[in-house]
Tab-separated table of C-alpha atoms and ligand atoms in Angstrom:
chain	number	residue	atom	x	y	z
A	1	MET	CA	6.484	12.412	14.549
A	2	ASN	CA	8.845	15.323	15.179
A	3	SER	CA	8.287	18.677	13.486
A	4	LYS	CA	11.153	18.046	11.014
A	5	ASP	CA	9.513	14.823	9.733
A	6	GLN	CA	6.159	16.629	9.572
A	7	LYS	CA	7.759	19.385	7.425
A	8	VAL	CA	9.300	16.789	5.075
A	9	LEU	CA	5.881	15.174	4.512
A	10	VAL	CA	4.195	18.561	3.957
A	11	SER	CA	6.827	19.752	1.507
A	12	THR	CA	6.730	16.392	-0.376
A	13	PHE	CA	2.964	16.827	-0.717
A	14	GLU	CA	3.346	20.409	-2.011
A	15	LYS	CA	6.135	19.500	-4.415
A	16	GLU	CA	4.435	16.422	-5.849
A	17	VAL	CA	1.004	18.064	-6.174
A	18	SER	CA	2.604	20.924	-8.049
A	19	GLU	CA	4.572	18.575	-10.333
A	20	GLY	CA	1.597	16.313	-11.021
A	21	LEU	CA	-0.950	19.005	-11.779
A	22	THR	CA	1.359	20.976	-14.069
A	23	ALA	CA	2.360	17.850	-16.035
A	24	PHE	CA	0.643	16.603	-19.173
A	25	PRO	CA	-1.197	14.319	-18.720
A	26	LYS	CA	-1.950	15.262	-15.101
A	27	TYR	CA	-1.338	12.817	-12.261
A	28	LEU	CA	-1.316	12.580	-8.448
A	29	SER	CA	0.227	9.813	-6.347
A	30	SER	CA	-2.125	7.388	-4.592
A	31	LYS	CA	-0.019	7.711	-1.432
A	32	PHE	CA	-1.810	11.047	-0.892
A	33	PHE	CA	-5.238	9.377	-0.477
A	34	TYR	CA	-4.458	8.585	3.119
A	35	ASP	CA	-5.281	11.128	5.806
A	36	GLU	CA	-7.854	10.690	8.581
A	37	VAL	CA	-10.746	10.770	6.085
A	38	GLY	CA	-8.910	8.604	3.510
A	39	ASP	CA	-7.969	6.007	6.125
A	40	ALA	CA	-11.614	5.753	7.228
A	41	LEU	CA	-12.790	5.458	3.610
A	42	PHE	CA	-10.229	2.727	2.958
A	43	GLN	CA	-11.535	0.842	5.995
A	44	GLN	CA	-15.011	1.039	4.421
A	45	ILE	CA	-13.587	-0.187	1.103
A	46	MET	CA	-12.130	-3.250	2.825
A	47	GLU	CA	-15.659	-4.167	3.986
A	48	LEU	CA	-17.259	-3.779	0.529
A	49	PRO	CA	-18.621	-6.930	-1.145
A	50	GLU	CA	-16.709	-6.012	-4.336
A	51	TYR	CA	-13.322	-5.559	-2.614
A	52	TYR	CA	-12.202	-9.203	-2.459
A	53	LEU	CA	-8.521	-8.444	-1.710
A	54	THR	CA	-8.776	-7.998	2.061
A	55	ARG	CA	-11.010	-11.042	2.560
A	56	ALA	CA	-8.720	-13.216	0.419
A	57	GLU	CA	-5.573	-12.242	2.337
A	58	TYR	CA	-7.424	-12.623	5.630
A	59	GLU	CA	-8.467	-16.124	4.582
A	60	ILE	CA	-4.852	-17.009	3.685
A	61	PHE	CA	-3.683	-15.897	7.130
A	62	GLU	CA	-6.459	-17.743	8.947
A	63	MET	CA	-5.698	-20.919	6.971
A	64	HIS	CA	-1.891	-20.841	6.965
A	65	LYS	CA	-0.866	-18.667	9.931
A	66	SER	CA	1.077	-21.398	11.678
A	67	ASP	CA	3.004	-22.360	8.550
A	68	ILE	CA	3.645	-18.712	7.641
A	69	ILE	CA	5.100	-17.652	10.980
A	70	GLN	CA	7.187	-20.801	11.235
A	71	ASN	CA	9.106	-19.494	8.222
A	72	PHE	CA	9.660	-16.135	9.958
A	73	ASP	CA	11.974	-17.608	12.590
A	74	VAL	CA	13.334	-20.976	11.539
A	75	SER	CA	16.425	-20.744	13.751
A	76	ASN	CA	14.391	-19.574	16.764
A	77	LYS	CA	16.735	-16.689	17.561
A	78	GLY	CA	14.130	-13.949	17.496
A	79	PHE	CA	13.436	-11.423	14.726
A	80	ASP	CA	12.190	-7.918	13.905
A	81	LEU	CA	8.979	-7.764	11.897
A	82	ILE	CA	8.761	-4.579	9.805
A	83	GLU	CA	5.590	-3.779	7.875
A	84	LEU	CA	5.515	-1.229	5.060
A	85	GLY	CA	2.193	0.598	4.574
A	86	ALA	CA	0.560	-1.142	7.526
A	87	GLY	CA	-2.736	0.808	7.504
A	88	ASP	CA	-5.014	-0.368	10.314
A	89	GLY	CA	-3.105	-3.688	10.619
A	90	LYS	CA	-6.337	-5.680	10.770
A	91	LYS	CA	-4.940	-8.712	8.931
A	92	THR	CA	-1.508	-8.396	10.510
A	93	LYS	CA	-3.137	-8.882	13.900
A	94	VAL	CA	-3.972	-12.482	12.926
A	95	LEU	CA	-0.243	-13.181	12.528
A	96	LEU	CA	0.744	-11.161	15.606
A	97	GLN	CA	-1.714	-13.139	17.743
A	98	GLU	CA	-0.327	-16.421	16.418
A	99	LEU	CA	3.233	-15.239	17.120
A	100	LEU	CA	2.175	-14.458	20.694
A	101	ASN	CA	0.332	-17.760	21.072
A	102	GLN	CA	3.433	-19.645	19.990
A	103	HIS	CA	5.737	-17.540	22.212
A	104	TYR	CA	7.979	-16.203	19.457
A	105	ASP	CA	10.546	-13.543	20.370
A	106	PHE	CA	9.839	-10.607	18.047
A	107	THR	CA	9.266	-6.871	17.756
A	108	TYR	CA	6.804	-5.235	15.360
A	109	THR	CA	7.566	-2.004	13.465
A	110	PRO	CA	4.642	-0.791	11.324
A	111	ILE	CA	5.543	2.012	8.892
A	112	ASP	CA	2.981	4.228	7.197
A	113	ILE	CA	2.891	7.631	5.551
A	114	SER	CA	-0.406	8.291	7.362
A	115	GLU	CA	0.200	9.626	10.858
A	116	ASN	CA	-3.431	8.860	11.686
A	117	ALA	CA	-3.011	5.183	10.687
A	118	ILE	CA	0.137	4.646	12.769
A	119	THR	CA	-1.141	6.433	15.885
A	120	GLY	CA	-4.388	4.447	15.702
A	121	LEU	CA	-2.622	1.123	15.151
A	122	VAL	CA	-0.092	1.592	17.969
A	123	LYS	CA	-2.841	2.639	20.378
A	124	ASN	CA	-4.990	-0.300	19.345
A	125	LEU	CA	-2.161	-2.829	19.725
A	126	ASN	CA	-1.160	-1.438	23.112
A	127	THR	CA	-4.712	-2.155	24.272
A	128	GLU	CA	-5.479	-5.385	22.399
A	129	MET	CA	-2.025	-7.009	22.449
A	130	PRO	CA	0.003	-5.361	25.206
A	131	LYS	CA	2.626	-8.101	25.007
A	132	VAL	CA	3.681	-7.055	21.511
A	133	THR	CA	6.639	-4.621	21.419
A	134	VAL	CA	5.452	-2.066	18.841
A	135	ARG	CA	7.582	0.689	17.338
A	136	GLY	CA	5.322	2.673	15.008
A	137	GLN	CA	7.067	4.820	12.388
A	138	ILE	CA	5.469	7.594	10.348
A	139	GLY	CA	6.972	8.334	6.946
A	140	GLU	CA	7.655	7.037	3.466
A	141	TYR	CA	8.827	3.442	3.103
A	142	PHE	CA	12.493	3.991	2.304
A	143	GLU	CA	13.053	7.111	4.302
A	144	VAL	CA	11.980	5.087	7.369
A	145	LEU	CA	13.853	1.928	6.313
A	146	ASP	CA	17.035	4.031	6.046
A	147	ARG	CA	16.377	5.450	9.514
A	148	LEU	CA	15.934	1.893	10.839
A	149	LYS	CA	19.032	0.408	9.221
A	150	HIS	CA	20.775	-0.174	12.515
A	151	ILE	CA	17.857	-0.908	14.877
A	152	SER	CA	19.197	-4.377	15.651
A	153	ASP	CA	21.307	-7.151	14.166
A	154	ARG	CA	18.547	-9.724	14.443
A	155	LYS	CA	16.842	-11.325	11.491
A	156	LYS	CA	14.463	-8.965	9.642
A	157	VAL	CA	11.123	-9.993	8.221
A	158	ILE	CA	9.785	-7.248	5.938
A	159	MET	CA	6.090	-7.486	5.255
A	160	VAL	CA	4.100	-5.686	2.537
A	161	LEU	CA	0.434	-6.674	2.554
A	162	GLY	CA	-2.699	-5.631	0.671
A	163	SER	CA	-0.863	-5.830	-2.686
A	164	ASN	CA	0.614	-2.384	-1.901
A	165	ILE	CA	3.309	-3.140	-4.496
A	166	GLY	CA	0.530	-3.008	-7.098
A	167	ASN	CA	0.615	0.795	-6.883
A	168	LEU	CA	3.795	0.598	-8.960
A	169	LEU	CA	4.184	-0.291	-12.634
A	170	HIS	CA	6.783	-3.041	-13.225
A	171	PRO	CA	9.895	-0.851	-13.731
A	172	ARG	CA	9.194	1.004	-10.466
A	173	ALA	CA	8.218	-2.234	-8.718
A	174	ILE	CA	11.659	-3.599	-9.624
A	175	GLN	CA	13.309	-0.449	-8.216
A	176	PHE	CA	11.210	-0.916	-5.055
A	177	LEU	CA	12.172	-4.597	-4.732
A	178	LYS	CA	15.840	-3.811	-5.401
A	179	ARG	CA	15.840	-1.253	-2.597
A	180	LEU	CA	14.184	-3.788	-0.304
A	181	CYS	CA	16.794	-6.341	-1.339
A	182	ASN	CA	19.576	-3.846	-0.505
A	183	SER	CA	18.153	-3.317	2.964
A	184	MET	CA	18.086	-7.100	3.597
A	185	HIS	CA	20.865	-9.423	4.715
A	186	VAL	CA	21.066	-12.990	3.450
A	187	GLY	CA	18.666	-14.922	5.692
A	188	ASP	CA	16.223	-12.001	6.057
A	189	LEU	CA	12.766	-12.525	4.639
A	190	LEU	CA	10.288	-10.580	2.547
A	191	PHE	CA	6.628	-11.545	2.938
A	192	MET	CA	4.584	-9.858	0.244
A	193	GLY	CA	1.004	-9.930	-1.050
A	194	PHE	CA	0.374	-9.825	-4.835
A	195	ASP	CA	-3.194	-9.638	-6.136
A	196	GLN	CA	-3.606	-12.134	-8.986
A	197	LYS	CA	-5.037	-11.755	-12.491
A	198	LYS	CA	-8.652	-12.894	-12.640
A	199	HIS	CA	-11.950	-12.180	-14.437
A	200	PRO	CA	-11.557	-8.570	-15.617
A	201	GLN	CA	-15.035	-7.643	-14.388
A	202	LYS	CA	-14.169	-8.735	-10.853
A	203	VAL	CA	-11.116	-6.481	-10.898
A	204	LEU	CA	-13.060	-3.531	-12.311
A	205	ASP	CA	-15.830	-3.919	-9.736
A	206	ALA	CA	-13.308	-3.947	-6.874
A	207	TYR	CA	-12.292	-0.389	-7.778
A	208	ASN	CA	-15.682	0.846	-8.880
A	209	ASP	CA	-18.157	-0.249	-6.221
A	210	LYS	CA	-21.870	0.422	-6.577
A	211	SER	CA	-22.113	2.392	-3.333
A	212	GLY	CA	-19.534	4.963	-4.489
A	213	VAL	CA	-17.077	4.582	-1.586
A	214	THR	CA	-14.111	4.130	-3.948
A	215	ALA	CA	-15.178	7.261	-5.847
A	216	ALA	CA	-15.184	9.222	-2.553
A	217	PHE	CA	-11.784	7.720	-1.678
A	218	ASN	CA	-10.342	8.781	-5.038
A	219	LYS	CA	-11.776	12.283	-4.701
A	220	ASN	CA	-10.341	12.583	-1.189
A	221	VAL	CA	-7.016	13.552	-2.730
A	222	LEU	CA	-8.720	16.707	-4.061
A	223	ALA	CA	-10.373	17.317	-0.675
A	224	ARG	CA	-6.907	17.062	0.931
A	225	ILE	CA	-5.471	19.610	-1.504
A	226	ASN	CA	-8.390	21.931	-0.654
A	227	LYS	CA	-7.795	21.509	3.082
A	228	GLU	CA	-4.024	21.455	3.273
A	229	LEU	CA	-3.018	23.681	0.370
A	230	ASN	CA	-5.925	26.132	0.379
A	231	ALA	CA	-7.436	25.133	-2.947
A	232	ASN	CA	-10.960	25.333	-4.350
A	233	PHE	CA	-11.558	22.021	-6.170
A	234	ASN	CA	-15.305	21.414	-6.551
A	235	LEU	CA	-15.481	17.623	-6.091
A	236	ASP	CA	-18.840	17.441	-7.881
A	237	LYS	CA	-17.165	18.627	-11.067
A	238	PHE	CA	-15.063	15.451	-11.266
A	239	ILE	CA	-16.032	11.833	-11.828
A	240	HIS	CA	-14.206	8.707	-10.692
A	241	TRP	CA	-13.212	6.490	-13.638
A	242	GLU	CA	-11.674	3.013	-13.556
A	243	THR	CA	-10.071	0.966	-16.333
A	244	TYR	CA	-8.574	-2.528	-16.411
A	245	ASP	CA	-6.373	-3.919	-19.165
A	246	PRO	CA	-6.313	-7.721	-18.903
A	247	GLU	CA	-3.246	-7.893	-21.166
A	248	SER	CA	-0.963	-5.805	-18.946
A	249	GLY	CA	-2.896	-6.639	-15.759
A	250	THR	CA	-3.046	-2.939	-14.905
A	251	ALA	CA	-6.093	-1.293	-13.320
A	252	LYS	CA	-5.969	2.493	-13.344
A	253	SER	CA	-8.035	5.093	-11.499
A	254	TYR	CA	-8.674	8.565	-12.808
A	255	LEU	CA	-10.509	11.690	-11.819
A	256	VAL	CA	-12.110	13.225	-14.909
A	257	SER	CA	-13.133	16.874	-15.130
A	258	LYS	CA	-16.762	17.139	-16.260
A	259	GLU	CA	-16.199	20.625	-17.669
A	260	LYS	CA	-13.614	23.223	-18.620
A	261	GLN	CA	-12.564	24.808	-15.342
A	262	THR	CA	-9.777	26.535	-13.440
A	263	VAL	CA	-8.794	25.662	-9.877
A	264	ASP	CA	-6.740	27.886	-7.560
A	265	ILE	CA	-4.240	26.326	-5.183
A	266	ASP	CA	-3.329	29.311	-3.023
A	267	ASN	CA	-0.438	27.777	-1.033
A	268	LEU	CA	1.321	26.883	-4.281
A	269	SER	CA	0.375	30.178	-5.991
A	270	LEU	CA	-0.873	27.926	-8.768
A	271	GLN	CA	-3.836	28.022	-11.141
A	272	VAL	CA	-4.662	24.662	-12.683
A	273	HIS	CA	-6.641	24.644	-15.924
A	274	PHE	CA	-8.749	21.664	-16.978
A	275	GLU	CA	-10.283	21.106	-20.382
A	276	ALA	CA	-13.667	19.352	-20.389
A	277	TRP	CA	-13.065	15.596	-19.897
A	278	GLU	CA	-9.385	16.050	-19.058
A	279	SER	CA	-8.158	13.476	-16.539
A	280	ILE	CA	-5.920	13.229	-13.474
A	281	HIS	CA	-4.397	9.752	-13.156
A	282	THR	CA	-4.458	8.849	-9.457
A	283	GLU	CA	-3.803	5.152	-8.880
A	284	ILE	CA	-2.395	1.966	-10.354
A	285	SER	CA	-3.513	-1.436	-9.029
A	286	GLN	CA	-1.377	-3.977	-10.837
A	287	LYS	CA	-2.452	-7.645	-11.060
A	288	TYR	CA	0.029	-10.525	-11.256
A	289	ASP	CA	0.564	-14.219	-11.889
A	290	ASP	CA	3.349	-16.520	-10.706
A	291	ASP	CA	5.506	-15.907	-13.796
A	292	ILE	CA	5.379	-12.138	-13.363
A	293	VAL	CA	6.234	-12.343	-9.653
A	294	LYS	CA	9.079	-14.743	-10.475
A	295	TRP	CA	10.406	-12.305	-13.092
A	296	LEU	CA	10.089	-9.249	-10.793
A	297	THR	CA	11.923	-10.973	-7.951
A	298	LYS	CA	14.649	-12.367	-10.228
A	299	GLU	CA	15.291	-8.919	-11.695
A	300	SER	CA	15.706	-7.601	-8.146
A	301	GLY	CA	18.161	-10.141	-6.721
A	302	LEU	CA	15.434	-12.010	-4.862
A	303	LYS	CA	13.802	-15.415	-5.129
A	304	ILE	CA	10.464	-16.952	-4.184
A	305	GLU	CA	10.660	-19.672	-1.540
A	306	LYS	CA	6.986	-20.430	-1.085
A	307	SER	CA	3.538	-19.004	-1.731
A	308	PHE	CA	0.148	-19.171	-0.055
A	309	SER	CA	-3.113	-18.707	-1.884
A	310	ASP	CA	-6.796	-18.299	-0.985
A	311	GLN	CA	-9.225	-20.987	-2.127
A	312	HIS	CA	-10.204	-19.101	-5.318
A	313	ASN	CA	-6.571	-18.261	-6.256
A	314	ASP	CA	-7.602	-14.616	-6.286
A	315	TYR	CA	-4.641	-13.527	-4.200
A	316	LYS	CA	-1.222	-14.819	-3.138
A	317	ASP	CA	1.297	-14.074	-0.406
A	318	TYR	CA	4.900	-14.969	-1.286
A	319	LEU	CA	7.807	-15.736	1.017
A	320	ILE	CA	10.844	-14.237	-0.675
A	321	THR	CA	14.560	-14.324	0.175
A	322	LYS	CA	17.684	-12.581	-1.032
A	323	VAL	CA	19.764	-14.549	-3.512
A	324	GLU	CA	23.175	-15.396	-1.938
B	401	SAM	C1	-4.033	-0.016	0.273
B	401	SAM	S1	-3.603	0.438	1.910
B	401	SAM	C2	-3.214	-1.166	2.557
B	401	SAM	C3	-3.040	-1.207	4.034
B	401	SAM	C4	-2.608	-2.568	4.584
B	401	SAM	N1	-1.295	-2.958	4.055
B	401	SAM	C5	-3.621	-3.625	4.265
B	401	SAM	O1	-3.265	-4.585	3.575
B	401	SAM	O2	-4.769	-3.510	4.717
B	401	SAM	C6	-2.016	1.179	1.652
B	401	SAM	C7	-1.356	1.746	2.913
B	401	SAM	O3	0.004	2.102	2.570
B	401	SAM	C8	0.282	3.430	2.979
B	401	SAM	N2	1.218	3.990	1.993
B	401	SAM	C9	0.991	4.203	0.673
B	401	SAM	N3	2.101	4.683	0.066
B	401	SAM	C10	3.048	4.786	1.034
B	401	SAM	C11	4.413	5.209	1.034
B	401	SAM	N4	5.000	5.637	-0.088
B	401	SAM	N5	5.101	5.168	2.203
B	401	SAM	C12	4.494	4.723	3.356
B	401	SAM	N6	3.203	4.311	3.415
B	401	SAM	C13	2.500	4.341	2.274
B	401	SAM	C14	-1.053	4.129	3.022
B	401	SAM	O4	-1.058	5.233	3.917
B	401	SAM	C15	-2.007	2.998	3.447
B	401	SAM	O5	-2.157	2.926	4.848
């Protein structure tokens, strides 16, 4: 990442932290969970017994990898695979290996806001799969997609795994899908994971594990503000709180202040006051069913071609194209 990109990310962090903590009710974006510590905590989350999402998507890939990648390059002319919010790419590697095994002509461009995640993934792929042409990109989804507009005129396959879209409520998810649609040509493909509605307790448990890893992950956003913006949040004075509304399918994470307190954020010259039991909303994890995904895609100029599900129907990956 060059120093200009680094400055953009830092100033986005400062601006959004300031906006979120001076708003009522307070909020912080979940994209700020991910630094070196947050990435490592998320890797632990993916191993938790309660966090079914990763295992379900992994199972789908293991079961359907051949069928999935066949759809990536029907005309056999080669393609560019672009992944938004790639993280450690653990599941993606199943598909990359299958693409290599079947001698497809492709490049892989993982994009992530976490510099640590992209550096680690590129290094790992260079060692484990040296035959894959990897072009790691650090930055926010659309800022990078804009930068990449003219990388090649081959077919594009845009991949968004881990139900990353679930961090957006429906109106913003439609904006997100519309922007993806605008960056696609007819014939390009979107391959996207959507976590499905299920027993509410199972959803709640996934974001509120017994061992407290998700709580530490949620609080990491405060630790980051302490580290990067010279603040003095006392993490013990906040609790992690999760809710799930089965009607809307929306799970929400909060950090709740256990007492009345004031926090200084020196780099922003900001004092943030909390009443006892006041909350900071930190994450949305939306759950879906086929009708909702059909509606979201239709609203965005896209259509579902096919879907793949795990054996419990907990999770689905959809192959989506642009409407002609
Ligand atoms: C829940 S993790 C999922 C990682 C991976 N897709 C998976 O399925 O295991 C979300 C990832 O998206 C990245 N991310 C979140 N918001 C982002 C944004 N606005 N732009 C780029 N990356 C983002 C995070 O840094 C993190 O690595």
